[in-house]
Coordinates of C-alpha atoms and ligand atoms in Angstrom, one line a residue:
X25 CA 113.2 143.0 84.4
X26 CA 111.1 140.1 85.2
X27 CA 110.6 137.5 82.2
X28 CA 106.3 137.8 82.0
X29 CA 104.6 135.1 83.9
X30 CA 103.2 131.7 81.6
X31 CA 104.3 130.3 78.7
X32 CA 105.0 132.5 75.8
X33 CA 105.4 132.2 71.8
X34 CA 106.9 134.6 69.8
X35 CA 107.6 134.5 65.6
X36 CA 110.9 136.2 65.2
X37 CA 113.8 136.6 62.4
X38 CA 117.4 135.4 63.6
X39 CA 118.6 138.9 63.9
X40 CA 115.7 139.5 66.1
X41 CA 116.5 136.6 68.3
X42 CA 119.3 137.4 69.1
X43 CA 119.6 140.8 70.1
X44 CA 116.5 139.4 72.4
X45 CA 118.9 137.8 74.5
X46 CA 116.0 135.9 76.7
X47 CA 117.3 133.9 79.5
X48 CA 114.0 131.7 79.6
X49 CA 114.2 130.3 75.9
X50 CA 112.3 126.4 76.9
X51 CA 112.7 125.6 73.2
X52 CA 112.8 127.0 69.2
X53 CA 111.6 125.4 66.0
X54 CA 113.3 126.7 62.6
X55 CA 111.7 126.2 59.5
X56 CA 113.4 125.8 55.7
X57 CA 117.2 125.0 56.3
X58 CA 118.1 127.2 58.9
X59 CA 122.0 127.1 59.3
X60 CA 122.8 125.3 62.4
X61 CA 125.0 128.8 63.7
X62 CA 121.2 130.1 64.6
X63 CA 123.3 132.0 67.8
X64 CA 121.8 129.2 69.9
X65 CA 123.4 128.6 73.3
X66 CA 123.7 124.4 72.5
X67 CA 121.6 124.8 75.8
X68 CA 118.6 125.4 74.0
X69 CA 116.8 122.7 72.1
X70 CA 116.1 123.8 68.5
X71 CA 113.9 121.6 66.4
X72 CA 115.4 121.9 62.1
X73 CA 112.1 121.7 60.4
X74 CA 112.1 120.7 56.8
X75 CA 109.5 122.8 55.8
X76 CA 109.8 125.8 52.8
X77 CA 109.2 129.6 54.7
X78 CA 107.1 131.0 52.0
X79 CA 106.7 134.8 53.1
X80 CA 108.9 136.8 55.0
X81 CA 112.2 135.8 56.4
X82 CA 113.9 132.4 56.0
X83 CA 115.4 132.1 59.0
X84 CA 112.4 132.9 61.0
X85 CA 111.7 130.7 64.8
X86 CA 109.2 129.8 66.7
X87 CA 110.7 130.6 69.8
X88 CA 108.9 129.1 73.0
X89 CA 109.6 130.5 76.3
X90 CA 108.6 129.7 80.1
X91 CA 108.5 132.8 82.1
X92 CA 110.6 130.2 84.3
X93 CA 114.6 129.5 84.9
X94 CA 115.6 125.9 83.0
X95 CA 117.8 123.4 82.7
X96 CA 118.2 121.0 80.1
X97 CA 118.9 117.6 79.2
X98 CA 119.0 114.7 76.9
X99 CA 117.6 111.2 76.9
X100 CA 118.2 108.6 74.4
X101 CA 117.3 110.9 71.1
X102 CA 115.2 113.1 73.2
X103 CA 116.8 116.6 73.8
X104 CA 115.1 118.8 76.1
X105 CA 115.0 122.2 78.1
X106 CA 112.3 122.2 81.4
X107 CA 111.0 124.4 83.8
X108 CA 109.4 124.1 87.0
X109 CA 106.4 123.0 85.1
X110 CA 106.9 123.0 81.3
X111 CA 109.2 121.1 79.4
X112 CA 110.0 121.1 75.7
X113 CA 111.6 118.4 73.5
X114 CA 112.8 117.3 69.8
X115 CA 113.7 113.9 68.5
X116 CA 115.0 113.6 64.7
X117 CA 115.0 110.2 63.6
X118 CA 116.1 109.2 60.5
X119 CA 114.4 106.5 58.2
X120 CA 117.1 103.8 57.1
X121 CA 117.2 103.8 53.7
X122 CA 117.2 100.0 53.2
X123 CA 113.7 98.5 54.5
X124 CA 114.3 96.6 57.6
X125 CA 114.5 93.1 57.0
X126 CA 111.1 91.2 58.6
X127 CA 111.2 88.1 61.3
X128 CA 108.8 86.2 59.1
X129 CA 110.9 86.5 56.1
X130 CA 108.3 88.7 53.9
X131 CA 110.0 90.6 51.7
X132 CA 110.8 93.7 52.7
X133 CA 109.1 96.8 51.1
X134 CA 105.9 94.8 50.1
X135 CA 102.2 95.3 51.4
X136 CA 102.1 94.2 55.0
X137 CA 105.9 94.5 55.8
X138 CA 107.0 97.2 58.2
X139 CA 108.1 100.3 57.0
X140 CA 110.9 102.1 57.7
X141 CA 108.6 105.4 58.4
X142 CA 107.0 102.5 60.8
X143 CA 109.8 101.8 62.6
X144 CA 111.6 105.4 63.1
X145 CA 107.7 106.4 64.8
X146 CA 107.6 103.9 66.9
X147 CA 111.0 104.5 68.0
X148 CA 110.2 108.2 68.3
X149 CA 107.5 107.8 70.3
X150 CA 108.8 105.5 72.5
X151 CA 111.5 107.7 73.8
X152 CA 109.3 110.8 74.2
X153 CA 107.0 109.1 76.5
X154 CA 109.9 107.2 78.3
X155 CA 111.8 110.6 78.6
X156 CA 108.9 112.2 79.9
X157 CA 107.9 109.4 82.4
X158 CA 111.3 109.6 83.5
X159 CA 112.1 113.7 84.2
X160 CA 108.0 113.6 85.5
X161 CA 106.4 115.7 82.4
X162 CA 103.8 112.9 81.8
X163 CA 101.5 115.1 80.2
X164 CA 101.9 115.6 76.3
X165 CA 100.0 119.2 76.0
X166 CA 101.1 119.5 71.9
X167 CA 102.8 117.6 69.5
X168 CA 104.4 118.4 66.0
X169 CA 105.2 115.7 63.3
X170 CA 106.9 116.7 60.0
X171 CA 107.5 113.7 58.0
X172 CA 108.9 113.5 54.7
X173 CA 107.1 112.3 51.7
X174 CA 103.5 112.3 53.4
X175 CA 101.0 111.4 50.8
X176 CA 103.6 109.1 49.4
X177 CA 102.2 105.3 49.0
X178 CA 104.8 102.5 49.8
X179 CA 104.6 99.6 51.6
X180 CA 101.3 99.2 50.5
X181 CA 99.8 102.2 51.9
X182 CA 100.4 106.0 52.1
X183 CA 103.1 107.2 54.2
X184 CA 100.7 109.0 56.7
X185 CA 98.7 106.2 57.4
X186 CA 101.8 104.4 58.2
X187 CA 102.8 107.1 60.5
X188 CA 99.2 106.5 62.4
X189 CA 99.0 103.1 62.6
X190 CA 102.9 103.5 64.2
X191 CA 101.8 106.5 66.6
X192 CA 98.9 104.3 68.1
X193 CA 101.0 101.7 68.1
X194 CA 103.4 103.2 70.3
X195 CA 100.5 104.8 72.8
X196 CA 99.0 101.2 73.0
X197 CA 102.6 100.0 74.2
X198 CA 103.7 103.0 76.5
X199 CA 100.3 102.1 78.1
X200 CA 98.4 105.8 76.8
X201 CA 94.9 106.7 76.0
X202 CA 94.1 106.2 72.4
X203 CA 90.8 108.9 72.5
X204 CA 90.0 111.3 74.9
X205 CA 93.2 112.5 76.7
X206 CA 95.3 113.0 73.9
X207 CA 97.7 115.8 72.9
X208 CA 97.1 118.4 70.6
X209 CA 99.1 117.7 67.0
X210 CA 99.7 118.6 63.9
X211 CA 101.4 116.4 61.0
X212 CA 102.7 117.3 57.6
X213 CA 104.8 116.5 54.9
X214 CA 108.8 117.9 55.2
X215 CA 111.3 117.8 52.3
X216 CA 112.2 114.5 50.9
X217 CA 115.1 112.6 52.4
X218 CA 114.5 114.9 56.2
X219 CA 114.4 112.8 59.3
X220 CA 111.1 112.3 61.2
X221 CA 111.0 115.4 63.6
X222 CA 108.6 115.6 66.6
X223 CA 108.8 118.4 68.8
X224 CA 106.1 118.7 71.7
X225 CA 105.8 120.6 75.1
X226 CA 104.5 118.7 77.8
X227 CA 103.6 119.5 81.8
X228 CA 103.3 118.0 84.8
X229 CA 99.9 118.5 85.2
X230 CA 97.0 117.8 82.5
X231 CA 95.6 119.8 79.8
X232 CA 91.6 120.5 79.3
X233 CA 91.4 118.5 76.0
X234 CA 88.7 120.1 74.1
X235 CA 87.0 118.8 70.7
X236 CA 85.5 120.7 67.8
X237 CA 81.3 120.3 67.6
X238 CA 81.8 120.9 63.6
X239 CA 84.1 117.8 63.4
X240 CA 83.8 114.4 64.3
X241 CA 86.6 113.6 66.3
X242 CA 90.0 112.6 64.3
X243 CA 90.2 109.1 67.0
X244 CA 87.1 108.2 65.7
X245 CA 87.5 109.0 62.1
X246 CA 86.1 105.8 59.6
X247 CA 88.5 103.6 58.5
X248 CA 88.2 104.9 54.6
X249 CA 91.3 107.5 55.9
X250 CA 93.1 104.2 57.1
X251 CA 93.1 101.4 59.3
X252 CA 94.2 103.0 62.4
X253 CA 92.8 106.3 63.2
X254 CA 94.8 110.1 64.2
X255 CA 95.1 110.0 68.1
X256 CA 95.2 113.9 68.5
X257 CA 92.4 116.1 69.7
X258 CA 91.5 119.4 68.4
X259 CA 92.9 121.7 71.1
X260 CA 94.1 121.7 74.7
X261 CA 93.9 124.4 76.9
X262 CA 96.6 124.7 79.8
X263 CA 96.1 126.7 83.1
X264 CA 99.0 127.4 84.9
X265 CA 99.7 129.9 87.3
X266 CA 99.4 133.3 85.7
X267 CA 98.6 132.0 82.4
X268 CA 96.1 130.1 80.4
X269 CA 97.1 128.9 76.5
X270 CA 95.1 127.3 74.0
X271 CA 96.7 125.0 71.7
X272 CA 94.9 124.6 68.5
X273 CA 95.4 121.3 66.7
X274 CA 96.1 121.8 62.5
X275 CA 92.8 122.6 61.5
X276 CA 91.9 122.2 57.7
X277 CA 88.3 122.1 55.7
X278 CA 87.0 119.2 57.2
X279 CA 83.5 119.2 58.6
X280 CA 82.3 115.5 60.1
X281 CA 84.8 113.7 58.8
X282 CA 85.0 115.0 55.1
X283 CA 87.4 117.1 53.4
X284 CA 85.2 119.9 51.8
X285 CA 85.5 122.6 48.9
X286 CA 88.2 120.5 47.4
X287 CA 90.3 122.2 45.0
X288 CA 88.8 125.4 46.2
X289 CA 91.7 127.4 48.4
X290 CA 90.0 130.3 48.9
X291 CA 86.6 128.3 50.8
X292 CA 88.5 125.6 52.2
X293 CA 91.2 128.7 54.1
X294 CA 87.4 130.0 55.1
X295 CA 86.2 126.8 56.4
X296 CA 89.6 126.6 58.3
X297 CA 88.7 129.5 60.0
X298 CA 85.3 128.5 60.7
X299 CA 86.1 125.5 62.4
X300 CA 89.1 128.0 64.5
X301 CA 86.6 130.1 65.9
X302 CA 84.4 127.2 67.0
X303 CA 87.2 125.6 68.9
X304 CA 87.8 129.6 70.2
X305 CA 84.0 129.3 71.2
X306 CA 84.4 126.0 72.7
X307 CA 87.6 126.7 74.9
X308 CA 85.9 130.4 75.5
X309 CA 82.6 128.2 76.6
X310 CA 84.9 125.4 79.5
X311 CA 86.6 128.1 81.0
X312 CA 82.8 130.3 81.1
X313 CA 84.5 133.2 80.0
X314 CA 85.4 134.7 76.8
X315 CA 89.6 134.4 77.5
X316 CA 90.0 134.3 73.5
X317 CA 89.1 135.4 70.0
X318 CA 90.2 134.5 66.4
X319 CA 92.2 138.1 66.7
X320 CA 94.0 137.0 69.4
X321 CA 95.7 133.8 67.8
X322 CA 99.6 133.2 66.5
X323 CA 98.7 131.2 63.7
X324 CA 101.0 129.2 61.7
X325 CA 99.4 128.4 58.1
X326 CA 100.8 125.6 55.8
X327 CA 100.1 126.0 52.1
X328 CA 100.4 123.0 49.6
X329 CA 100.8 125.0 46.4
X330 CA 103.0 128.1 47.1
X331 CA 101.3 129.7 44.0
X332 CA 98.1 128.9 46.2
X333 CA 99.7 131.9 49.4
X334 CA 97.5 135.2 47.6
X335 CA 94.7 133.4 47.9
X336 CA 95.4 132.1 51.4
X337 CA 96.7 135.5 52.3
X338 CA 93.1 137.4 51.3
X339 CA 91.5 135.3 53.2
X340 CA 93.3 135.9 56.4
X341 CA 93.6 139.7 55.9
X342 CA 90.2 139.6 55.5
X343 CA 89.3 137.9 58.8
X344 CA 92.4 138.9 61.3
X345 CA 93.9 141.8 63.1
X346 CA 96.9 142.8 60.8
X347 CA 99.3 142.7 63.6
X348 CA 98.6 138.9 64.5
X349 CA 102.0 136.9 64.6
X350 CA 101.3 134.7 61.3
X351 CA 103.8 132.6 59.6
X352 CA 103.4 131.1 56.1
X353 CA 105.0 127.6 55.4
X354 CA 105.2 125.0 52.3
X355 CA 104.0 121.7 52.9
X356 CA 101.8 118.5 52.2
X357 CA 98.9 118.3 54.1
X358 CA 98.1 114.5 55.3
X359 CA 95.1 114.5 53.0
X360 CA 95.4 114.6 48.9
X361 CA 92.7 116.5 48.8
X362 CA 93.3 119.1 51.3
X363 CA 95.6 122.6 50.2
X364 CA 96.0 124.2 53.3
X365 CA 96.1 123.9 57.3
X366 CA 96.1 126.7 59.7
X367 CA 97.6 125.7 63.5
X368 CA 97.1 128.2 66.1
X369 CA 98.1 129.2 69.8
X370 CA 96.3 131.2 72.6
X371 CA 98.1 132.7 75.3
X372 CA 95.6 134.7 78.2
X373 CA 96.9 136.0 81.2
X374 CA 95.3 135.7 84.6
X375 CA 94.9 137.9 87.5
X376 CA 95.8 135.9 90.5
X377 CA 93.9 136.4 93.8
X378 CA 96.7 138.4 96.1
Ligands
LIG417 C1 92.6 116.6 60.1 O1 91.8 117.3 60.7 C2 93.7 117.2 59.3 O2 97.6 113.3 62.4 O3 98.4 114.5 64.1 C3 95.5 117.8 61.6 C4 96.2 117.8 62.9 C5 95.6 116.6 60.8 C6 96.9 116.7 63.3 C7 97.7 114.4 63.0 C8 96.4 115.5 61.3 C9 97.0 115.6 62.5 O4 92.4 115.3 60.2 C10 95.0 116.6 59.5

């Protein structure tokens, strides 16, 4: 049989995987520490997030897949699997665990030095975008960071503003947008002493980036969250033929620019919702038609507190189809105040004119 046309995601349990058997894997994620023996052709990129599965199975993946044949490759610390039009990739770097020494003789590991975290982003960052300049995928559609020890402060400042000021950093030099046409992204905290992971897909043509009209947009957040500003935007929506998918950014209780209902999971999971649907409404409203809907969404739903997931899980229940693909993870969200995020893909298919 025919693998179905477009990109596809699916949720699945190892033992589920593999009696699959699909021929056009692009790319899987696993979450928690997922044994390395995941039945994995070593074909197939598989990105080891460091990130607690809190319902369900452990050794659940997000497996991504293109409809396509692929081939796959590596490039410096990039590993990656393409098709015709798609391609995913993973780079683990780790931090070194002795602060790089400075040029200017600063100490190292005081205010104003580089940090390690600095460094291994900028480093990242760079060999995505010259991987993907070099195989012709220049287009970043969606990007994932997990990075260890997120609302930690060192160097002078927290961890995730370090990872910012590094990410635009690394746009400014690879010669990228810094607002606008940027990827959709999500960053959160992964267990203490993990590598910085980014996985992302990207294409060879670009992405509708769409914003949310409840939210100012993260590029032009004040600099009270940090000197350099998120470069993500809040969705993008790909069109390819046979197939449109909506990437939704992480999404959290943030209306302008303010965190809101803080310390209140219940409301802030609501206001997540809330601000899902409007960027349904707004992708719905480009494309002038009404391609998706909250009930249509994977969603993939981070919780700070694990004694926090009833309350998270009510609220979801209460507003989705109870057989959407949903999976629960533990981790820091890149705000203190902030107890959970909700990230979320739309896939649509398309009739095509004979
Ligand atoms: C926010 O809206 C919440 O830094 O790449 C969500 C998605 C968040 C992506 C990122 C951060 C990022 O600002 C945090």
């Amino acid at each position: 049989m025919g693998a179905p046309a477009g990109l596809h995601l699916d949720y699945l349990s190892l033992a589920e995987y593999r009696s699959a058997r699909w021929s056009d894997v692009l790319g899987v994620a696993t979450f928690d520490p997922a044994p390395r023996d995941g039945g994995d052709s070593t074909e197939i990129p598989v990105a080891q997030v460091a990130t607690r599965v809190l319902l369900g199975t452990a050794d659940v993946r997000e497996v991504w897949r293109s409809g396509e044949p692929a081939e796959s490759g590596q490039r410096n610390r990039v590993h990656f699997r393409r098709s015709e039009n798609l391609l995913f990739g993973c780079i683990a770097v780790p931090e070194p665990a002795v602060p790089e020494a400075r040029c200017d003789g600063a100490a190292p590991g005081t205010a104003g030095a580089p940090s390690a975290l600095h460094g291994a982003t900028v480093g990242a960052y760079r060999d995505i975008y010259a991987t993907l300049d070099a195989v012709g995928y220049p287009h970043l559609l969606r990007v994932w960071n997990y990075l260890p020890d997120i609302n930690l402060d060192s160097h002078g400042s927290e961890r995730y503003r370090q990872f910012n000021s590094a990410r635009q950093a690394a746009l400014r030099a690879a010669g990228k947008p810094l607002t606008g046409n940027v990827p959709a992204a999500s960053a959160l905290g992964a267990s203490h002493g993990s590598p910085l992971l980014v996985y992302f897909l990207a294409g060879r043509t670009p992405p509708v980036y769409i914003e949310n009209p409840r939210q100012l947009s993260a590029y032009r957040y004040p600099h009270q969250y940090g000197p350099h500003s998120p470069v993500f935007s809040r969705a993008t929506l790909l069109r390819q033929r046979g197939s449109l998918t909506l990437f939704i950014s992480g999404t959290a209780s943030i209306v302008g620019h303010r965190s809101i209902h803080v310390g209140d999971t219940a409301a802030q999971t609501r206001e997540t919702l809330a601000n899902i649907e409007a960027l349904v409404e707004e992708a719905n409203r480009v494309e002038r038609a009404a391609r998706f809907t909250l009930g249509s969404l994977a969603l993939k739903v981070y919780v700070r507190r694990p004694a926090d997931l009833p309350a998270v899980q009510a609220q979801l229940a209460a507003a989705l189809d109870p057989s959407q693909p949903v999976i629960y993870l533990q981790a820091d969200i890149c705000r203190q105040d902030l107890l959970v995020e909700i990230e979320a893909t739309g896939m649509c298919p398309l009739k095509i004119a004979a």
